[in-house]
Amino acid sequence: MDKLLIAKSEPLWNTDKRIISLISGLIVLLFALPHFGLNSFYLHLMIMIFMHAVMAQSWNVIAGFSGQISLGHGAFFGIGAYATSFLYVQYGISPWISIFLGMIVSGVAAVLIGIPMLRLSGHYFAIATLLIGISFQVIFQRWEWVGAASGVWVPMTSGDSLLALQFHSSKMPYYYIFLVFFIITFFLVWLLSRSKLGYRLRAVRDDPQAALSLCINVSNYKIIAYVISAMIMAPMGSLFAQYILIIDPDRVFNIEISIIVLLITVLGGIGNVWGPIVGAAILIPISEYSRIYLGGTGGAVDLILYGLILMLICIFRPEGLISFFPKNILERKKQR
Amino acid sequence: MKILSVENLSRSFGGIKANNDISFEVTEGTILGVIGPNGAGKSTLFDLITGYTKTDNGKVSFFNKDISGLSPDKISSLGIGRTFQKLKPFADQTLLENVMIGSFVKEDNIKKARDKALEIIDFVDLIEKRHHFARELSTGQRKRLEMARAMAIEPKLLLMDEVTGGVDQKTIPGLVELIKKLKKSGVTIITIEHNINIIMEISDNILALDQGKRIAYGTPKEIQQNEEVIDSYLGTVDAT
């Protein structure tokens, strides 16, 4: 057969049935997991993995897909957290609605920040976003209307309430809510990576000059990536706020949030849809256990451990831990 | 029909006049060769036409529409494609993905964009390399990749910067054939070339530059006989 016809007859994506079965099996397992008698700590651990995987995926969209290193992504997490808590406390708006309001506010903030900032490139953009992240924390610490440094305390409902997104008897509902967000986010980002937009964002990342010669408005695409990224981050802030019910600027605008999403993505594999999952599944348990066993006595030992892991990855596996996986289960299967 | 018209184009960098009052026209369906010694301002001319560098003075018209001052993405949207002297492939993406980014300009459907990209890759004779990362390709193959990627936006005018530069002698005839094939497909071409034999073979007209100035414009035969071009670029063979 003609080589061109053979090439045209190839499937667009990797449709290997084993991989589809593996992913479906993992999803079923994750839905079934709480019924295997996971105690509260393990449920919490899984919730944190889901949450951080989504947060890291958000960072992956701006840094991995479009090549802009943002060091202030915690700002969008904080906006999401404040949107649900503040709107519920002040106006009684259900968190289910304000999750979306938080996404919109984050998206608008990303446009406003992105228009001037994304003119900067490389290190300058990174430094600028770092300062933006810190300034959000400072502004909210002094903003009386939203509780200033004391933050917002969400009044507890008398019992479990799906409408108020509060569950006091078990962590299991939170587990499923975070899991559903986790699956939806990954599916949407997977679609994004294979869309026209995804291709164009990677062009902007790899060579902005060449992208311009292909009718791609580089500045606009950077802003689009920033907005998508912000809108993925915000719901995690909202859900986290509902999970802990007390938020304050030091907790939800903390620079550590911006750093950990970077660490997870780099550890797992930047620019790869699966990278944040692998990164979160490894780093979050290390983080939780090191806090339990080292945090109390060692102070910042867990942070030293992060630094060590990052150094080792950068030296030995710059493509992240995902590169240990067999090539044929990676998203971009190459047929030679 | 006149596809491109350049009038009194000038651009200085500090005290150096990289392009100094350059004017010329290109007729649709022809190949214009641009020659000149290193530093003559050939690549700057490409950057000025495609909007990568802002002009100090002068005007560039495409199908009689003034395009001076437009951004590179707007200019490419009008149908002006280009390749780069210093190659700019999307290194971490496959050849197919590189060309698909171009074919998405005219095609939203991913399957159709993929098939169109494959046809262009077949046209530049790299179909077997379609799943190779751009960084894995040889210089000659990457030159073809850039041509394929630029063709994917379906340009009416294609600017090619030193297509045969830096590739081995064996690869050159294939690239020359490709340029001829492109012309046959109806694309108007402006090409910068150092290889004088190639430029004489493929060009309908030649523009010769030296130190930022136009020193000659005409058919290959006229250029070959132009005293100023011989002095500054072609050189003479010592009869003794």
XYZ file of C-alpha atoms in Angstrom:
576
model
C 0.000 0.000 0.000
C 1.088 3.566 -0.646
C 3.064 5.014 2.275
C 0.816 8.063 2.443
C -2.309 5.914 2.619
C -0.759 3.824 5.383
C 0.076 6.992 7.315
C -3.453 8.327 6.860
C -4.970 5.091 8.078
C -3.096 5.260 11.402
C -5.264 6.083 14.426
C -4.998 9.650 15.691
C -4.218 8.567 19.255
C -2.840 5.629 21.050
C -5.884 3.364 21.150
C -4.134 0.386 22.678
C -6.902 -1.561 24.439
C -4.569 -2.586 27.291
C -3.964 1.052 28.187
C -7.660 1.923 28.040
C -8.385 -1.100 30.241
C -5.637 -0.107 32.676
C -6.989 3.438 33.031
C -10.585 2.212 33.380
C -9.446 -0.320 35.995
C -7.647 2.376 37.977
C -10.742 4.591 37.940
C -12.926 1.718 39.186
C -10.327 0.967 41.870
C -10.290 4.582 43.022
C -14.098 4.586 43.296
C -14.044 1.319 45.240
C -11.086 2.173 47.480
C -12.957 3.828 50.391
C -15.021 0.635 50.799
C -11.907 -1.377 51.614
C -11.944 0.111 55.099
C -9.646 3.077 54.559
C -9.380 4.955 57.813
C -9.670 8.703 58.116
C -5.940 9.305 57.646
C -5.768 7.375 54.386
C -8.900 9.076 53.083
C -7.253 12.405 53.910
C -4.064 11.289 52.156
C -5.970 10.350 48.995
C -7.915 13.629 49.083
C -4.638 15.531 49.286
C -3.233 13.518 46.367
C -6.278 14.285 44.190
C -6.238 17.943 45.154
C -2.518 18.433 44.561
C -2.616 16.467 41.304
C -5.255 18.874 39.971
C -3.327 21.892 41.271
C -0.165 20.580 39.622
C -2.102 19.930 36.422
C -3.188 23.554 36.499
C 0.463 24.596 36.707
C 1.332 22.089 33.999
C -1.004 23.880 31.578
C 0.798 27.215 31.892
C 4.343 25.929 32.427
C 4.347 22.580 30.660
C 2.133 23.405 27.692
C 2.848 27.073 27.045
C 6.290 27.340 28.670
C 5.617 30.157 31.159
C 7.010 29.478 34.623
C 4.536 30.958 37.096
C 5.693 31.164 40.713
C 2.543 32.778 42.039
C -0.118 30.253 41.192
C -1.225 30.063 44.808
C -3.094 33.334 44.142
C -5.749 31.478 42.148
C -6.065 28.809 44.822
C -6.688 31.570 47.352
C -9.242 33.305 45.137
C -11.156 30.037 44.843
C -11.015 29.465 48.589
C -12.257 32.957 49.413
C -14.972 32.843 46.731
C -16.839 29.949 48.315
C -16.226 30.781 51.980
C -16.859 34.508 51.765
C -19.920 34.261 49.524
C -21.416 31.564 51.764
C -20.792 33.493 54.979
C -21.841 36.906 53.647
C -24.649 36.053 51.235
C -25.490 32.419 51.904
C -24.608 31.394 48.348
C -24.147 27.647 48.002
C -20.497 26.630 47.511
C -21.598 24.661 44.444
C -22.449 27.967 42.756
C -19.514 29.916 44.123
C -17.041 27.289 42.887
C -17.938 28.529 39.410
C -17.913 32.174 40.521
C -14.408 31.560 41.904
C -13.367 30.115 38.563
C -14.684 33.186 36.753
C -12.993 35.603 39.182
C -9.734 33.659 38.808
C -10.041 33.719 35.039
C -10.641 37.473 35.037
C -7.715 37.982 37.439
C -5.534 35.900 35.108
C -6.468 38.133 32.162
C -5.729 41.298 34.162
C -2.428 39.919 35.472
C -1.559 38.210 32.212
C -1.908 41.170 29.851
C 0.991 43.128 31.368
C 2.960 40.187 32.814
C 3.025 37.883 29.817
C 4.850 40.542 27.837
C 7.746 39.589 30.060
C 9.532 36.415 29.182
C 11.470 33.690 30.964
C 12.914 34.632 34.347
C 11.245 38.038 34.363
C 7.790 36.507 34.095
C 8.654 34.038 36.880
C 9.842 36.808 39.221
C 6.824 38.980 38.435
C 4.390 36.167 39.214
C 6.237 35.414 42.453
C 5.614 38.996 43.540
C 1.982 38.855 42.419
C 1.480 35.733 44.536
C 2.984 37.398 47.598
C 1.046 40.626 47.061
C -2.258 38.718 47.064
C -1.357 37.346 50.488
C -0.482 40.818 51.784
C -3.648 42.413 50.338
C -5.913 39.786 51.908
C -4.078 40.084 55.250
C -5.090 43.754 55.355
C -8.501 43.616 53.677
C -11.041 43.990 56.482
C -14.069 43.218 54.317
C -12.833 39.653 53.808
C -11.731 39.179 57.413
C -8.148 40.467 57.061
C -5.544 38.272 58.783
C -8.138 36.224 60.711
C -9.690 35.082 57.441
C -13.119 33.530 57.087
C -14.679 30.985 59.400
C -17.390 29.021 57.685
C -20.253 28.296 60.144
C -20.717 24.566 60.499
C -24.016 23.018 59.487
C -25.724 20.893 62.113
C -25.239 17.737 60.090
C -23.878 16.653 56.720
C -25.140 18.900 53.943
C -24.539 18.302 50.265
C -25.962 21.727 49.426
C -23.572 23.487 51.837
C -20.784 21.081 50.832
C -20.068 20.149 54.459
C -19.622 16.637 55.762
C -18.773 16.078 59.396
C -19.473 12.401 59.948
C -17.008 11.049 57.383
C -14.373 12.190 54.917
C -15.793 9.811 52.325
C -18.056 12.359 50.540
C -15.072 14.705 50.227
C -13.077 11.816 48.794
C -15.625 11.312 46.024
C -16.041 15.004 45.287
C -12.296 15.506 44.942
C -12.034 12.290 42.903
C -14.697 13.440 40.437
C -12.982 16.830 40.009
C -9.680 15.013 39.583
C -11.006 12.745 36.832
C -12.877 15.524 35.014
C -9.832 17.828 35.114
C -7.495 15.182 33.770
C -9.900 14.224 31.029
C -10.320 17.870 29.974
C -6.574 18.557 30.041
C -5.976 15.353 28.065
C -8.458 16.642 25.465
C -6.773 20.047 25.537
C -3.373 18.504 24.877
C -4.773 16.864 21.754
C -6.731 19.835 20.472
C -5.748 22.568 18.043
C -5.274 24.801 21.086
C -2.926 22.261 22.700
C -0.793 22.037 19.571
C -0.612 25.809 19.324
C 0.336 26.204 22.999
C 3.207 23.755 22.551
C 4.324 25.748 19.509
C 4.394 28.890 21.665
C 6.425 26.999 24.282
C 8.949 25.485 21.877
C 9.622 28.491 19.665
C 7.540 31.668 19.854
C 9.243 33.139 16.777
C 8.365 30.135 14.634
C 4.837 30.149 16.088
C 4.356 33.720 14.849
C 5.166 32.586 11.306
C 2.260 30.119 11.576
C -0.380 32.794 12.268
C -0.250 32.230 16.042
C -0.697 35.340 18.159
C 1.789 34.341 20.856
C 0.667 36.878 23.489
C -2.993 35.864 23.186
C -2.197 32.170 23.470
C -0.087 32.748 26.582
C -3.042 34.579 28.155
C -5.437 31.786 27.151
C -3.144 29.227 28.829
C -2.880 31.402 31.932
C -6.675 31.748 32.153
C -7.294 28.010 31.714
C -4.637 27.292 34.304
C -6.168 29.754 36.795
C -9.646 28.316 36.249
C -8.383 24.808 37.034
C -6.664 25.995 40.209
C -9.599 27.937 41.689
C -12.006 24.998 42.317
C -9.322 23.255 44.351
C -9.111 26.315 46.600
C -12.912 26.275 46.892
C -13.083 22.574 47.772
C -10.159 22.873 50.184
C -11.951 25.736 51.961
C -15.039 23.544 52.321
C -12.851 20.699 53.537
C -11.206 22.622 56.367
C -13.893 25.337 56.861
C -11.408 27.897 58.179
C -9.359 29.886 55.746
C -6.935 32.738 56.188
C -4.442 34.462 53.878
C -1.435 32.663 55.356
C -2.971 29.313 54.597
C -4.567 29.770 51.154
C -2.222 32.357 49.634
C 0.908 30.741 51.026
C 3.912 30.708 48.736
C 4.349 27.038 49.609
C 1.288 26.298 47.431
C 2.957 27.881 44.414
C 6.149 25.950 45.093
C 4.601 22.545 45.718
C 2.654 22.538 42.442
C 5.925 23.204 40.670
C 7.689 20.426 42.599
C 4.981 17.875 41.866
C 4.931 18.667 38.156
C 8.706 18.642 37.762
C 8.942 15.434 39.779
C 6.255 13.680 37.741
C 7.092 15.089 34.322
C 6.495 18.611 33.057
C 4.441 19.009 29.870
C 3.061 15.493 30.216
C -0.605 15.001 31.186
C 0.327 12.050 33.430
C 3.242 13.855 35.111
C 1.182 15.627 37.812
C -0.578 12.361 38.777
C 2.695 10.521 39.263
C 4.262 13.509 41.011
C 1.356 13.953 43.426
C 1.074 10.220 44.140
C 4.705 10.190 45.261
C 5.330 13.610 46.768
C 2.144 13.984 48.825
C 2.635 10.746 50.828
C 6.287 11.733 51.393
C 5.096 15.143 52.523
C 2.415 13.781 54.879
C 4.656 11.097 56.400
C 7.637 13.403 56.797
C 5.390 15.861 58.592
C 4.242 13.097 60.920
C 7.663 11.626 61.610
C 10.001 14.570 61.046
C 7.855 17.700 61.172
C 7.426 17.862 64.922
C 11.064 17.511 65.847
C 12.941 18.360 62.688
C 11.147 21.568 61.760
C 11.698 22.001 58.066
C 13.143 18.551 57.387
C 10.304 17.802 54.984
C 11.250 20.879 52.964
C 14.891 19.757 52.862
C 13.646 16.424 51.552
C 11.714 18.220 48.768
C 14.842 20.097 47.787
C 16.864 16.893 47.689
C 14.268 15.111 45.533
C 14.114 18.042 43.141
C 17.893 18.135 42.775
C 18.067 14.404 42.097
C 15.313 14.626 39.495
C 16.887 17.597 37.731
C 20.238 15.803 37.569
C 19.184 12.253 36.732
C 15.659 12.433 35.298
C 14.939 15.890 33.896
C 11.897 14.492 32.085
C 10.432 13.469 35.447
C 9.487 10.108 36.933
C 7.040 9.513 34.079
C 10.065 8.731 31.935
C 10.517 5.494 33.950
C 7.224 4.211 32.556
C 7.383 2.047 29.446
C 7.229 4.229 26.353
C 4.016 2.693 25.044
C 1.946 3.881 27.983
C 3.083 7.468 27.588
C 0.577 9.761 25.943
C 2.698 10.551 22.923
C 3.376 7.115 21.568
C 5.860 7.149 18.744
C 5.565 4.677 15.946
C 8.816 4.107 14.192
C 0.111 40.135 -11.377
C 2.177 41.923 -8.744
C 2.100 39.962 -5.464
C 4.636 41.924 -3.421
C 5.860 45.445 -3.721
C 8.665 46.849 -1.572
C 9.211 50.601 -1.697
C 12.150 52.485 -0.214
C 12.568 50.085 2.687
C 15.140 51.158 5.284
C 16.253 49.906 8.644
C 19.263 50.853 10.764
C 20.739 49.144 13.794
C 22.730 51.785 15.650
C 24.866 53.404 12.981
C 24.669 50.466 10.590
C 22.209 50.694 7.732
C 21.132 47.065 7.430
C 18.642 47.933 4.678
C 18.985 51.220 2.861
C 16.217 52.446 0.554
C 15.439 49.081 -1.042
C 12.708 48.788 -3.660
C 11.591 45.893 -5.838
C 8.523 43.988 -6.995
C 7.665 40.310 -7.251
C 5.306 38.884 -9.863
C 2.903 36.110 -8.866
C 4.099 32.607 -9.703
C 7.786 33.504 -10.024
C 10.904 32.881 -7.985
C 12.940 35.855 -6.857
C 16.471 35.007 -5.730
C 18.166 37.303 -3.254
C 21.950 37.309 -3.267
C 24.673 39.254 -1.552
C 27.724 38.761 0.630
C 27.378 38.126 4.373
C 26.001 41.185 6.106
C 24.398 42.514 2.917
C 21.016 42.740 4.674
C 19.259 39.748 3.097
C 17.838 38.256 6.289
C 16.960 41.731 7.596
C 14.951 42.244 4.402
C 13.010 39.034 5.175
C 12.432 40.184 8.749
C 11.135 43.539 7.516
C 8.747 41.969 5.003
C 7.385 39.465 7.521
C 7.063 41.955 10.390
C 9.728 40.455 12.668
C 11.628 43.747 12.524
C 9.974 47.146 12.360
C 10.875 49.357 9.413
C 12.370 52.836 9.867
C 11.057 53.962 6.502
C 9.376 52.545 3.451
C 6.392 50.437 2.612
C 5.653 46.769 1.936
C 2.497 45.932 -0.025
C 1.038 42.473 -0.499
C -1.526 42.307 -3.324
C -1.540 46.122 -3.194
C -2.450 46.148 0.489
C -0.060 47.992 2.771
C 1.217 45.478 5.351
C 4.017 47.587 6.874
C 3.796 47.688 10.643
C 1.603 44.591 10.980
C 2.677 41.906 13.459
C 4.276 38.688 12.112
C 1.221 36.554 12.944
C -1.081 38.940 11.058
C 1.258 38.971 8.072
C 1.447 35.180 8.000
C -2.373 35.064 8.223
C -2.520 37.048 4.978
C -0.651 34.246 3.225
C 3.060 34.953 3.639
C 5.002 31.942 4.909
C 8.662 31.832 5.811
C 11.527 29.639 6.885
C 14.434 30.751 9.027
C 18.160 30.907 8.398
C 18.793 29.667 11.919
C 16.343 26.779 11.904
C 13.436 26.984 14.320
C 11.728 23.609 14.447
C 9.499 22.758 17.426
C 12.229 20.465 18.659
C 10.285 18.414 21.225
C 7.500 17.600 18.812
C 7.411 15.148 15.986
C 7.696 16.119 12.347
C 3.984 15.400 11.936
C 3.087 17.582 14.936
C 5.276 20.389 13.589
C 3.471 20.404 10.262
C 0.041 19.953 11.883
C 0.567 23.223 13.783
C 0.785 24.825 10.349
C -2.146 22.944 8.852
C -4.392 23.968 11.763
C -4.355 27.480 10.282
C -6.786 26.446 7.550
C -8.266 23.340 9.120
C -9.944 23.016 12.532
C -10.763 19.325 12.299
C -7.893 17.346 13.782
C -8.185 14.373 11.422
C -8.314 16.615 8.350
C -5.409 18.718 9.674
C -3.410 15.514 10.258
C -4.157 14.185 6.758
C -3.264 17.485 5.144
C -0.005 17.590 7.121
C 0.774 14.034 5.959
C 0.220 15.028 2.318
C 2.666 17.918 2.694
C 5.191 15.683 4.483
C 4.845 13.266 1.576
C 5.380 16.190 -0.830
C 8.703 17.039 0.871
C 9.560 13.333 0.824
C 9.812 12.723 4.567
C 6.782 10.494 5.134
C 8.839 7.763 6.809
C 10.155 10.242 9.371
C 6.723 11.562 10.374
C 6.879 10.239 13.934
C 10.441 11.332 14.598
C 11.049 14.220 16.934
C 12.307 17.310 15.097
C 15.490 17.226 17.154
C 16.270 13.760 15.802
C 16.268 14.923 12.161
C 19.339 15.895 10.140
C 19.881 19.510 9.051
C 18.635 18.749 5.532
C 15.538 17.050 6.932
C 14.895 19.958 9.276
C 15.095 22.336 6.307
C 12.411 20.233 4.631
C 10.422 20.292 7.873
C 10.490 24.105 7.883
C 9.402 24.198 4.251
C 6.602 21.723 4.953
C 5.475 23.654 8.010
C 5.405 26.932 6.074
C 3.559 25.267 3.181
C 0.937 23.988 5.598
C -0.431 27.496 6.098
C -1.117 27.480 2.325
C 0.922 30.604 1.626
C 0.619 32.587 -1.565
C 4.148 33.852 -1.019
C 6.914 31.834 0.615
C 10.168 33.354 1.863
C 12.962 30.820 2.211
C 16.184 31.745 3.944
C 19.167 29.702 2.744
C 17.437 26.412 2.128
C 20.627 24.763 0.890
C 22.936 26.384 3.455
C 24.691 24.043 5.875
C 23.574 20.813 4.192
C 25.800 18.259 2.486
C 26.262 18.256 -1.283
C 24.211 15.073 -1.734
C 21.140 16.697 -0.188
C 21.206 19.865 -2.313
C 19.718 18.507 -5.599
C 16.691 17.162 -3.722
C 16.088 20.525 -2.067
C 16.397 22.328 -5.416
C 13.878 19.944 -6.964
C 11.582 20.649 -4.065
C 11.753 24.412 -4.663
C 10.912 23.827 -8.345
C 8.029 21.559 -7.347
C 6.740 24.241 -5.007
C 6.816 26.831 -7.782
C 4.895 24.467 -10.043
C 2.239 24.137 -7.353
C 1.596 27.873 -7.775
C 3.466 29.351 -4.815
C 5.444 32.532 -5.383
C 8.882 32.260 -3.803
C 11.556 34.620 -2.571
C 14.692 32.723 -1.675
C 17.997 33.769 -0.182
C 20.833 31.645 -1.500
C 24.590 31.653 -1.344
C 25.003 28.933 -3.918
C 25.195 30.992 -7.107
C 24.663 28.045 -9.459
C 21.385 27.195 -7.743
C 20.140 30.767 -7.735
C 20.886 31.133 -11.442
C 19.087 27.850 -12.156
C 15.885 28.421 -10.247
C 15.279 32.190 -10.246
C 13.143 34.170 -12.651
C 14.596 37.356 -11.244
C 17.435 38.155 -8.899
C 17.871 40.950 -6.397
C 21.484 41.650 -5.442
C 22.264 43.469 -2.209
C 25.508 44.804 -0.802
C 25.987 46.651 2.475
C 22.260 47.115 2.840
C 21.752 48.594 -0.604
C 20.186 47.235 -3.763
C 22.959 47.016 -6.319
C 21.094 45.163 -9.046
C 17.753 43.661 -10.006
C 17.087 41.645 -13.145
C 17.042 38.272 -14.826
C 19.838 35.806 -13.975
C 21.533 36.656 -17.260
C 21.449 40.385 -16.558
C 22.798 39.822 -13.063
C 25.636 37.672 -14.337
C 26.724 40.529 -16.560
C 26.273 43.291 -14.017
C 29.642 44.884 -13.227
C 28.743 45.894 -9.690
C 27.508 42.383 -8.796
C 30.641 40.853 -10.275
C 32.813 43.223 -8.245
C 31.070 42.805 -4.937
C 29.835 39.238 -5.010
C 30.411 36.998 -7.993
C 34.056 37.914 -8.469
C 36.077 37.396 -11.638
C 38.177 34.543 -12.876
C 41.746 35.595 -13.424
C 42.488 34.822 -17.098
C 46.166 34.589 -16.492
